[in-house]
Short mmCIF file of C-alpha atoms in Angstrom, two decimals:
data_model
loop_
_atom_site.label_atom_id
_atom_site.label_comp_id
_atom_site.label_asym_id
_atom_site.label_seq_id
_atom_site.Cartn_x
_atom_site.Cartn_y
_atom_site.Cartn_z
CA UNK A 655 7.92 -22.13 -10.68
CA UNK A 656 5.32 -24.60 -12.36
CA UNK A 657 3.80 -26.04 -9.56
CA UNK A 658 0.30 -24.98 -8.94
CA UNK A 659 -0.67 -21.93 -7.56
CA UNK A 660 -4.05 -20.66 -7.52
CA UNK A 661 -5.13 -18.16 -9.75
CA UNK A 662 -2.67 -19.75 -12.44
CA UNK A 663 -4.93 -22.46 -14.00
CA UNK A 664 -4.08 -22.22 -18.23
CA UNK A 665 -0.61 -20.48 -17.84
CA UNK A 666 1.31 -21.88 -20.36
CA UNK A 667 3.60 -23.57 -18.32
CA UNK A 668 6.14 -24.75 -21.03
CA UNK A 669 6.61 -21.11 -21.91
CA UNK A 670 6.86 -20.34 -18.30
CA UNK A 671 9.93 -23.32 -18.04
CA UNK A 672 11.50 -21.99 -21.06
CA UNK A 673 11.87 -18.55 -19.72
CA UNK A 674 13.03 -20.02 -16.67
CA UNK A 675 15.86 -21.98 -18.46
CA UNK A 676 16.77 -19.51 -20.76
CA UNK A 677 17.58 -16.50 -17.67
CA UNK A 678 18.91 -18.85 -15.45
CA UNK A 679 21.05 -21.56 -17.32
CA UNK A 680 24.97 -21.18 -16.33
CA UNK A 681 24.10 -18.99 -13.37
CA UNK A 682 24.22 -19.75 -9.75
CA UNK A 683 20.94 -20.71 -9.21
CA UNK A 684 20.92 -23.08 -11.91
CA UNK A 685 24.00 -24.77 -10.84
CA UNK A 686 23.01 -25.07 -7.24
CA UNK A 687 19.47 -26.52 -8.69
CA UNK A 688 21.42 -29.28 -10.61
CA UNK A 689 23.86 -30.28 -7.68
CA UNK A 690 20.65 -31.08 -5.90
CA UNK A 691 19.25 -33.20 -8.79
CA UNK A 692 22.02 -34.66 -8.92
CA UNK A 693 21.95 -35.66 -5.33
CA UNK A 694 18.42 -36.78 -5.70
CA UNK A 695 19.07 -38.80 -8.81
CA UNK A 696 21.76 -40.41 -6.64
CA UNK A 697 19.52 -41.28 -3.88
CA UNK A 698 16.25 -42.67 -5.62
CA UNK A 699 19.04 -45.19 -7.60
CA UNK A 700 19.85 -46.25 -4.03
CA UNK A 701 16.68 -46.80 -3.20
CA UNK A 702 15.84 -48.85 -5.76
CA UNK A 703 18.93 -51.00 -5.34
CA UNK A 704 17.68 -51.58 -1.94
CA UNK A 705 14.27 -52.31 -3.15
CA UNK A 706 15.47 -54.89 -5.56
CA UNK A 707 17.63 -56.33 -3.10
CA UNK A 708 14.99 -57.28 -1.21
CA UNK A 709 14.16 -61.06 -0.37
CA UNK A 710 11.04 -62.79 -0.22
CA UNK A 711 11.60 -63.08 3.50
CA UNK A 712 12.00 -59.68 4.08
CA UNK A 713 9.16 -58.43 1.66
CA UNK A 714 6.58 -61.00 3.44
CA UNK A 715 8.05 -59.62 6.91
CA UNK A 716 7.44 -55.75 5.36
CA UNK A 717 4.08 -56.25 4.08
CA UNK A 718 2.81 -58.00 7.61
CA UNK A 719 4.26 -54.83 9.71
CA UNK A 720 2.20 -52.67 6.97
CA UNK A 721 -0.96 -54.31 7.29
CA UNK A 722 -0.30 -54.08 11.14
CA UNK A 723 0.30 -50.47 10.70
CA UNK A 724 -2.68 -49.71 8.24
CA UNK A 725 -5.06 -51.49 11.33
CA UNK A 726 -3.49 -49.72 14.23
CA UNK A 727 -4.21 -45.82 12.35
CA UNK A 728 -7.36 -46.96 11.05
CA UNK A 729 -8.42 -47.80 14.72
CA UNK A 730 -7.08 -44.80 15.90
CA UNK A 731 -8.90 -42.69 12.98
CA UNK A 732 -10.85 -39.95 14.52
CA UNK A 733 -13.81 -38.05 12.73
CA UNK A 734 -15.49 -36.32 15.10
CA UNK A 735 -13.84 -32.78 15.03
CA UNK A 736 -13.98 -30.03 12.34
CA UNK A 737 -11.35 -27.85 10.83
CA UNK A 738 -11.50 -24.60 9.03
CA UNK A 739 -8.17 -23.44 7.40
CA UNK A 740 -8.43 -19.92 6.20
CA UNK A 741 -6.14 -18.30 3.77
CA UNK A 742 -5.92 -15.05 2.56
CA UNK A 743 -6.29 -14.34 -1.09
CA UNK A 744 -2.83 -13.28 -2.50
CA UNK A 745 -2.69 -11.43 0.90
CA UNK A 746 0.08 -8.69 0.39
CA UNK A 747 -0.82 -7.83 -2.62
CA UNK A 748 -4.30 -7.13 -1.37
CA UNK A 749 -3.18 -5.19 1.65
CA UNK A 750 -1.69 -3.10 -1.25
CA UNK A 751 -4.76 -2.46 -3.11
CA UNK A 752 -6.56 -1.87 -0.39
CA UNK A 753 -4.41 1.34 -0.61
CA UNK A 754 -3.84 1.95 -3.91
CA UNK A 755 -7.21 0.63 -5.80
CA UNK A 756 -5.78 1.34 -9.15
CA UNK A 757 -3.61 -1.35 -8.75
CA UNK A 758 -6.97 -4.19 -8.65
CA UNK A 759 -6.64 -4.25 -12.93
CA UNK A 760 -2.95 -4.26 -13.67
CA UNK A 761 -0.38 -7.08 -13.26
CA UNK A 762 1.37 -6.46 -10.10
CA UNK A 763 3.75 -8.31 -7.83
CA UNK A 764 5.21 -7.33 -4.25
CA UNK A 765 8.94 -7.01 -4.31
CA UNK A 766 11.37 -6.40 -6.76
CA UNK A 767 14.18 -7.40 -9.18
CA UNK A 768 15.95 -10.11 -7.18
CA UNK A 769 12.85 -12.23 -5.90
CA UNK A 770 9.20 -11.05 -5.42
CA UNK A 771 6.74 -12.32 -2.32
CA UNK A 772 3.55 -12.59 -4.37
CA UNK A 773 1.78 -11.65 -6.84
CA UNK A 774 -2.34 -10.58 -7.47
CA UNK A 775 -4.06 -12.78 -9.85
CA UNK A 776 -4.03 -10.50 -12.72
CA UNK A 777 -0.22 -10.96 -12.93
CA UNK A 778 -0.35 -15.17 -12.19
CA UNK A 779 -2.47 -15.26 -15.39
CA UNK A 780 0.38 -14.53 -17.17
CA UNK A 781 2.32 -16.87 -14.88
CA UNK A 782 4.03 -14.72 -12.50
CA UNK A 783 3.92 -16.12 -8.61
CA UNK A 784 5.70 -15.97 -5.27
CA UNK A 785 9.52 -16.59 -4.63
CA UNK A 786 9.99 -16.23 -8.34
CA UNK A 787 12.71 -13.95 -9.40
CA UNK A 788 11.95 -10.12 -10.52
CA UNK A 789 13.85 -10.49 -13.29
CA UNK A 790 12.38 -13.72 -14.60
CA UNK A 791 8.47 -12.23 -14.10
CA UNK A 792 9.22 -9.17 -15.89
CA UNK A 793 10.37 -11.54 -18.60
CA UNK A 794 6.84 -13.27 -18.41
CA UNK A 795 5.34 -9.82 -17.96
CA UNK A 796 6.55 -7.20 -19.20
CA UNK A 797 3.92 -4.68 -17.79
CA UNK A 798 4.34 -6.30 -14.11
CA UNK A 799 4.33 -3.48 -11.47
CA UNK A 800 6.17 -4.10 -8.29
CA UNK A 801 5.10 -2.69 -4.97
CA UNK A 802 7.54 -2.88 -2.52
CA UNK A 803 6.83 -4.84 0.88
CA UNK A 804 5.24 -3.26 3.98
CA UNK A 805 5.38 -4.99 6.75
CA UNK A 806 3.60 -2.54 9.36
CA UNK A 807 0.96 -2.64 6.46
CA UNK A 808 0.42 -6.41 6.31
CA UNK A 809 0.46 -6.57 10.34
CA UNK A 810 -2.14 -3.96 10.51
CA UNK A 811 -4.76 -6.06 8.60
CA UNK A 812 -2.91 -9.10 10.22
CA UNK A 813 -4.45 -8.23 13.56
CA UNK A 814 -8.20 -7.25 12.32
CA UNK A 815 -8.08 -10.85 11.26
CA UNK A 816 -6.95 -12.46 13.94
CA UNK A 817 -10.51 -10.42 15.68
CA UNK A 818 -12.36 -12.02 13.51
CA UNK A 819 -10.72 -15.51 13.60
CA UNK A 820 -10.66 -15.39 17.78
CA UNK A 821 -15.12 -15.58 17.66
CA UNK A 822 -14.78 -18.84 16.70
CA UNK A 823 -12.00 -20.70 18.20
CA UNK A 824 -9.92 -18.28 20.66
CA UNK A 825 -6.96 -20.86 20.27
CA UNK A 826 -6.63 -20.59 16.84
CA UNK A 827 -2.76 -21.31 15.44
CA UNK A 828 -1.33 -19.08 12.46
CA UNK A 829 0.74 -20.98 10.17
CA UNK A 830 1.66 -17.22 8.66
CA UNK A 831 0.43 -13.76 8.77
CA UNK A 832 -2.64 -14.34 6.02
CA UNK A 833 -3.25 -18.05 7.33
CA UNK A 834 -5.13 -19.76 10.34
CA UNK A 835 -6.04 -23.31 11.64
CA UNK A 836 -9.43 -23.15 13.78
CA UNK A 837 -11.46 -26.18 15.32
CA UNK A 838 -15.18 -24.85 15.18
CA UNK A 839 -16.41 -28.26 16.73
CA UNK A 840 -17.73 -26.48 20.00
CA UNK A 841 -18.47 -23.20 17.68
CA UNK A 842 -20.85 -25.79 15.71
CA UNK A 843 -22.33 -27.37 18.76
CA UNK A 844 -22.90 -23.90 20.39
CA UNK A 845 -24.38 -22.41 16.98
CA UNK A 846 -26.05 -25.97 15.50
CA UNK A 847 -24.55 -24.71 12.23
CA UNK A 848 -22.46 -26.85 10.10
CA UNK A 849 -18.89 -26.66 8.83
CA UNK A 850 -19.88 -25.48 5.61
CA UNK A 851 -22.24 -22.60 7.40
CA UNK A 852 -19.35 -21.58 9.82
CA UNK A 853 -16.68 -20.85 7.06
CA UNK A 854 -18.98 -19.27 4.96
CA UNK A 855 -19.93 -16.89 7.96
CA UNK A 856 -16.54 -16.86 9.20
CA UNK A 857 -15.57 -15.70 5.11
CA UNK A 858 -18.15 -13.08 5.52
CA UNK A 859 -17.13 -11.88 9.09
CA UNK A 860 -13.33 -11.23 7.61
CA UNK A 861 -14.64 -9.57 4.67
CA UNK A 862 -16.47 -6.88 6.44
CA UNK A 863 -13.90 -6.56 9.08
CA UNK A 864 -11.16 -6.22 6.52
CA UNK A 865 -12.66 -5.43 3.13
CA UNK A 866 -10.29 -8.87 2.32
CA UNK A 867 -11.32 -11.84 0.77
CA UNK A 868 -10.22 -14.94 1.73
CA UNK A 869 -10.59 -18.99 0.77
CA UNK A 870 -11.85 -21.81 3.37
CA UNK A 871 -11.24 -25.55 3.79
CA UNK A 872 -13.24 -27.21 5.80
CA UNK A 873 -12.31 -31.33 7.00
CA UNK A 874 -12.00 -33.04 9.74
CA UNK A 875 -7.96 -32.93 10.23
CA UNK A 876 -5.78 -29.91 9.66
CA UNK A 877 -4.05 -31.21 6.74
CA UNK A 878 -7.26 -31.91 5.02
CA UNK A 879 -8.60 -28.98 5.72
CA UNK A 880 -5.63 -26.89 4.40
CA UNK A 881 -5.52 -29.00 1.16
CA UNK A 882 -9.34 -27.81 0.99
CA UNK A 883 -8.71 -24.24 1.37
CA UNK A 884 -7.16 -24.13 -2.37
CA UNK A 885 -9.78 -25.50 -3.54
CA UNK A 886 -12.14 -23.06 -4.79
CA UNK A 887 -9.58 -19.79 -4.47
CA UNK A 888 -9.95 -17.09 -4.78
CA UNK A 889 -12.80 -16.28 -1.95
CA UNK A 890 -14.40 -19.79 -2.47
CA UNK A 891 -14.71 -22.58 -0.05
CA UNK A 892 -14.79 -26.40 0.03
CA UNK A 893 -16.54 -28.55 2.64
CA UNK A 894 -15.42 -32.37 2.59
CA UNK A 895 -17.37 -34.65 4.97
CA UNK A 896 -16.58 -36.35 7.92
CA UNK A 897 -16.59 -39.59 6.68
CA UNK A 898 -13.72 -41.99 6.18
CA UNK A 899 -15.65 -43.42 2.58
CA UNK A 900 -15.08 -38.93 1.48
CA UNK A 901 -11.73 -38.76 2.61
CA UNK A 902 -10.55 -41.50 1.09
CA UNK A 903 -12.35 -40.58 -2.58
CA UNK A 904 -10.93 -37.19 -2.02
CA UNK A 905 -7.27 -38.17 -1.85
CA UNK A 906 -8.01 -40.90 -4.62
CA UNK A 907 -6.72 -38.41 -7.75
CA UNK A 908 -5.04 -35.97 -5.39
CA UNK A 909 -1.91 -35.53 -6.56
CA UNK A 910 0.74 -35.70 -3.92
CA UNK A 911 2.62 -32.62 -4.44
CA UNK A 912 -0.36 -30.92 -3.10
CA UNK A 913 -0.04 -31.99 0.56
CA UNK A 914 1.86 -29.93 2.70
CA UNK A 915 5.48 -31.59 3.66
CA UNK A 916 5.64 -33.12 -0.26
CA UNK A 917 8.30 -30.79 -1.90
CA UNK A 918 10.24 -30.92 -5.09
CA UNK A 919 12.53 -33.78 -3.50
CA UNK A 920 10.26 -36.22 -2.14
CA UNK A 921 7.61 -35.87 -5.02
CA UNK A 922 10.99 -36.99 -7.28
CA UNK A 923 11.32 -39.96 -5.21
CA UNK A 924 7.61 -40.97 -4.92
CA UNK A 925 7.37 -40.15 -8.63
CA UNK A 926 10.70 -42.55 -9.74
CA UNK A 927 7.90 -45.26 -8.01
CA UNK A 928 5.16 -44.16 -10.12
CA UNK A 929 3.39 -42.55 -7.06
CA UNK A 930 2.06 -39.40 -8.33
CA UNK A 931 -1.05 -39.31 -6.51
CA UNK A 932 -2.69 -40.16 -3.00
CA UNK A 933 -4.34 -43.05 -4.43
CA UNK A 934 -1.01 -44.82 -6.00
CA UNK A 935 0.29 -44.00 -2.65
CA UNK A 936 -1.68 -46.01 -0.47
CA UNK A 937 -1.69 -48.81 -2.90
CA UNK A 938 2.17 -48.70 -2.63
CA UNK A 939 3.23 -48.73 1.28
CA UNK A 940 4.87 -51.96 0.73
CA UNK A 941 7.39 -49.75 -1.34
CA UNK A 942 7.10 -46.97 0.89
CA UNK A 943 8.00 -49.24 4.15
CA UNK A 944 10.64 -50.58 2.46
CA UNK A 945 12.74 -47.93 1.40
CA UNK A 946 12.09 -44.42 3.14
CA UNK A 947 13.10 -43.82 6.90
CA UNK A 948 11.03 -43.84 9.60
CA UNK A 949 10.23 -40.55 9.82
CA UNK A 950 9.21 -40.19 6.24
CA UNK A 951 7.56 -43.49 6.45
CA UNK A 952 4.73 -42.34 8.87
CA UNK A 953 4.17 -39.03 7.46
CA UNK A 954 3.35 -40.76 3.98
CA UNK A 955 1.25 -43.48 6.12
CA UNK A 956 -1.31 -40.61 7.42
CA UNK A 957 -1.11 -38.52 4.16
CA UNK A 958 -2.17 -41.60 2.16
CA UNK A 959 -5.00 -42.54 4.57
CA UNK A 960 -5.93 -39.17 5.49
CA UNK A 961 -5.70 -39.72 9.46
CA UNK A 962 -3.58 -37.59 11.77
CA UNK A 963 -3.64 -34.11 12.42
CA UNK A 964 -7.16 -34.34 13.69
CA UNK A 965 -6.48 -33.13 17.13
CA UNK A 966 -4.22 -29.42 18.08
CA UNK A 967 -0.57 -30.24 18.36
CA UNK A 968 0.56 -29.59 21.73
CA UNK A 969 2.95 -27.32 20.69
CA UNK A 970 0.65 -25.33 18.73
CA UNK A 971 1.84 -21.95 20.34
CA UNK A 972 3.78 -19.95 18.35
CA UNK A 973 7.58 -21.38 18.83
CA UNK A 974 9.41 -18.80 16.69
CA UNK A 975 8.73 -15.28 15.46
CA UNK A 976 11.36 -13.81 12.65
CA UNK A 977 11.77 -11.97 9.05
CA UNK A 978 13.96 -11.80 5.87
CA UNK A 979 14.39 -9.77 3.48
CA UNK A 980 16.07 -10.82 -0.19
CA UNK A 981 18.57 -8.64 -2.23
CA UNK A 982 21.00 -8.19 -5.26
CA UNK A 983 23.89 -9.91 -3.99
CA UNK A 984 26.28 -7.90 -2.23
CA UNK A 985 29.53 -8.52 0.12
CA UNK A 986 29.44 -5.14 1.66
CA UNK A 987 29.00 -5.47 5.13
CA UNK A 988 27.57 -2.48 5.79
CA UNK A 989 24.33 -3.03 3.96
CA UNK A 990 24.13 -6.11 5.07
CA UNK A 991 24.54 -5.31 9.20
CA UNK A 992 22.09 -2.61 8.22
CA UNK A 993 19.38 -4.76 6.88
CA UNK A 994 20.08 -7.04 10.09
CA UNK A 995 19.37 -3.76 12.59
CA UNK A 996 16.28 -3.30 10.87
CA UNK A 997 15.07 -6.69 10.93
CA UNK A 998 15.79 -7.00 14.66
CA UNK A 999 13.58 -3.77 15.08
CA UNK A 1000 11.11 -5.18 13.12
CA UNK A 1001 10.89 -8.75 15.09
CA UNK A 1002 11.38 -6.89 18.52
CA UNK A 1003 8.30 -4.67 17.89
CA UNK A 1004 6.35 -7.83 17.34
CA UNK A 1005 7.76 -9.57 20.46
CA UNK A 1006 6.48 -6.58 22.32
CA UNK A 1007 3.22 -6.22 20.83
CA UNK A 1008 3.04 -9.84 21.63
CA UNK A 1009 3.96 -9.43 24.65
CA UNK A 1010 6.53 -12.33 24.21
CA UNK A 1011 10.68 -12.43 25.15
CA UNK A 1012 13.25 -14.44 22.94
CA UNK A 1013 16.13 -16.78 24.35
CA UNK A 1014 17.47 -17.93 21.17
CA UNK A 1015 18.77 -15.25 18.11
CA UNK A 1016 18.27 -17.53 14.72
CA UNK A 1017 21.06 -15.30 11.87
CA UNK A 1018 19.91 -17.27 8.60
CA UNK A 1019 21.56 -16.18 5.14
CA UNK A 1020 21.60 -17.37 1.49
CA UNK A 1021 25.35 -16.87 -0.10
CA UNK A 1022 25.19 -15.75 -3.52
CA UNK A 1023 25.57 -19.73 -4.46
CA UNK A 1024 21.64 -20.17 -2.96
CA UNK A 1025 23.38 -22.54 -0.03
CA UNK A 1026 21.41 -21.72 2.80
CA UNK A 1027 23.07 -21.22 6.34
CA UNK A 1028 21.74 -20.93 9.98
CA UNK A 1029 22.99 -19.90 13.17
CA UNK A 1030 21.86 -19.72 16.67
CA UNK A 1031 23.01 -17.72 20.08
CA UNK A 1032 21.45 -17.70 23.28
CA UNK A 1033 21.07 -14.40 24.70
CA UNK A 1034 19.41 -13.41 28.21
CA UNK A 1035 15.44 -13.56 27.65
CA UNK A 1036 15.10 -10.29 25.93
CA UNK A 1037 12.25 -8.32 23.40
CA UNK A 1038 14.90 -5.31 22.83
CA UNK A 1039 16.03 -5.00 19.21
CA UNK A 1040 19.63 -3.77 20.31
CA UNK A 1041 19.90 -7.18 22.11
CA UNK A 1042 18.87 -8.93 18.76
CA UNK A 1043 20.27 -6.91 16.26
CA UNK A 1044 24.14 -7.49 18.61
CA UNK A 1045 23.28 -11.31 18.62
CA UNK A 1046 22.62 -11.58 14.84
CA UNK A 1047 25.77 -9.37 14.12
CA UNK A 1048 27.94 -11.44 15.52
CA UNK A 1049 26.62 -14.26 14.25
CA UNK A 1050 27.34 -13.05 11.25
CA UNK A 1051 30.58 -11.98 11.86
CA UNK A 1052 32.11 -15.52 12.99
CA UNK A 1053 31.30 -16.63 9.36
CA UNK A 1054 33.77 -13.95 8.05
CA UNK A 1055 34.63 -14.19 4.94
CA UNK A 1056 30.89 -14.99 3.68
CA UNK A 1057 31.45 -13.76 0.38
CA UNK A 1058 28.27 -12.55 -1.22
CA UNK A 1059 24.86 -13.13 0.54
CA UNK A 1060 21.44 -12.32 -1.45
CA UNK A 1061 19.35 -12.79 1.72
CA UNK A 1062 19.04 -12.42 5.42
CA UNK A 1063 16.82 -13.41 8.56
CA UNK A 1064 16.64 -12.72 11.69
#
């Protein structure tokens, strides 16, 4: 709940941990949170048993396959496209206001007791953000006013965007509702405006359209120019040049927790390195080579020198479509196979307004312990929320007894 969000520069973050530790120690979450240290603690003293392990053989043999890589992505480095991410300014909560303008001055957050989806910037001041408990932002403010969600709301505004993003590259990708990847290279030739022109046009174009604001990065790769979106929020923008000399000053400091696919584990294990930021990153592949897996391995090759990602994934088009919804925890089954019916209406009215059929039924549910379980059916292609709503109920019903479940998605 300490990593940075914008809007929450000066919160007082040991307060914020404090408050954290204090509602949480000896419960559930706080005992599933330490299993998983543990677990990590476990595997970075593995790793560096491997690492020391290591002969002078086998470090010579690493360190000539990682100059081999570093040539072969640097070769294959591509600069001439151009990137816009756009993201929504604390996009719920906005939607709200837009409603209920009263609500623009006071702390407010979108949810409720059990876990809360965002929060305006009023209320991060005092440290309050998404997925953070109700219970535990009250705590940090007590004047916080919750707003519950509103789905038909959000995809109302949702859709006036994706007008707006459509002008300038009609195969845009969403990562979310209040988020969008666009490559305004042939936008820019057509136009002979530059990157920094088109977002700030493209900022404009959303504002009117929506009476939103939203942020813009602008980069030559998507993961650049996501990173660059938080840059200057809220309703700010940041342009970094296509130039390998800018990217590479520009992930010099960056600290690596900032870069999408770096969570809480992997920034443990980088960190138990001393690779905190971009920089110490690419002056430690040697270390990275030698004790990460493939996978892993490569992603943390392009993040350090900035390449990949400059091109649309071929998959691009949306693969999935689905909601959740948190709650107190509860065992009654009831409640629960009502919350799935409703979900499968809500995800069937989008498949239709899509125009899109399903073949797969995803149930996913958090017990009351935080473990996290999915399960998946294959049902006749179908957009019909009966068909859903069946598939996900039983589903749920083979994991009988479940015990108590504080969330579910369908």
């Amino acid at each position: 709940f300490i990593n940075h969000k914008a809007g929450m520069a000066g919160v007082d973050q040991e307060r914020v941990k404090a408050v954290v530790k204090e509602l949480t120690r000896g419960g559930q979450h706080h005992r599933e949170e330490s299993r998983k240290d543990a677990n990590t603690e476990e595997s970075i003293a593995k790793m560096k048993e491997m690492y020391a392990s290591l002969s002078a053989t086998r470090i010579r043999e690493i360190e000539g396959s990682v100059r081999c890589r570093i040539g072969e992505m640097e070769a294959q480095r591509d600069l001439s496209r151009t990137w816009i991410h756009v993201d929504m300014d604390a996009f719920f909560a906005a939607c709200h206001t837009l409603e209920r303008p009263e609500l623009a001055s006071v702390p407010m957050a979108v949810g409720g007791m059990s876990m809360i989806s965002t929060a305006n910037y009023v209320a991060r001041k005092a440290g309050v953000r998404s997925a953070m408990p109700g219970f535990v932002a009250v705590k940090l403010c007590p004047a916080l006013v919750f707003v519950r969600q509103d789905f038909e709301l959000y995809q109302k505004y949702a859709a006036m965007l994706r007008e707006v993003w459509r002008v300038y590259d009609k195969e845009f990708d969403c990562g979310s509702l209040d988020e969008a990847y666009l490559d305004v290279t042939e936008f820019m030739s057509r136009t002979g405006m530059d990157g920094g022109e088109v977002a700030a046009k493209l900022r404009s174009d959303v504002e009117t359209k929506t009476r939103l604001t939203c942020s813009a990065g602008v980069a030559p790769t998507r993961r650049l120019a996501k990173i660059c979106s938080d840059w200057n929020k809220p309703n700010g923008q940041f342009v970094l040049e296509r130039s390998r000399e800018a990217v590479i000053s520009f992930l010099s400091d960056l600290p690596v927790r900032k870069v999408g696919g770096v969570g809480k584990v992997l920034e443990g294990k980088l960190s138990a390195f001393q690779i905190r930021t971009c920089g110490q990153l690419r002056q430690s592949l040697n270390v990275i080579a030698a004790v990460f897996t493939p996978a892993t391995i490569d992603f943390l090759f392009s993040v350090a020198l900035g390449t990949g990602t400059e091109q649309r994934p071929p998959d691009a088009q949306r693969k999935g479509l689905g909601h959740e919804r948190t709650f107190a925890p509860t065992s009654d089954p009831r409640f629960i196979e009502a919350k799935l019916h409703g979900l499968a209406e809500d995800v069937a009215k989008e498949l239709q307004k899509e125009n899109l059929k399903a073949q797969t039924v995803t149930l996913k549910i958090k017990k009351s312990n935080f473990e996290v379980m999915q399960r998946q059916l294959t049902v006749p292609s179908s957009n019909a929320a009966k068909v859903i709503a069946e598939a996900a109920i039983l589903l749920l019903r083979k994991e009988r007894p479940y015990g108590a479940l504080r969330l579910v998605g369908v």
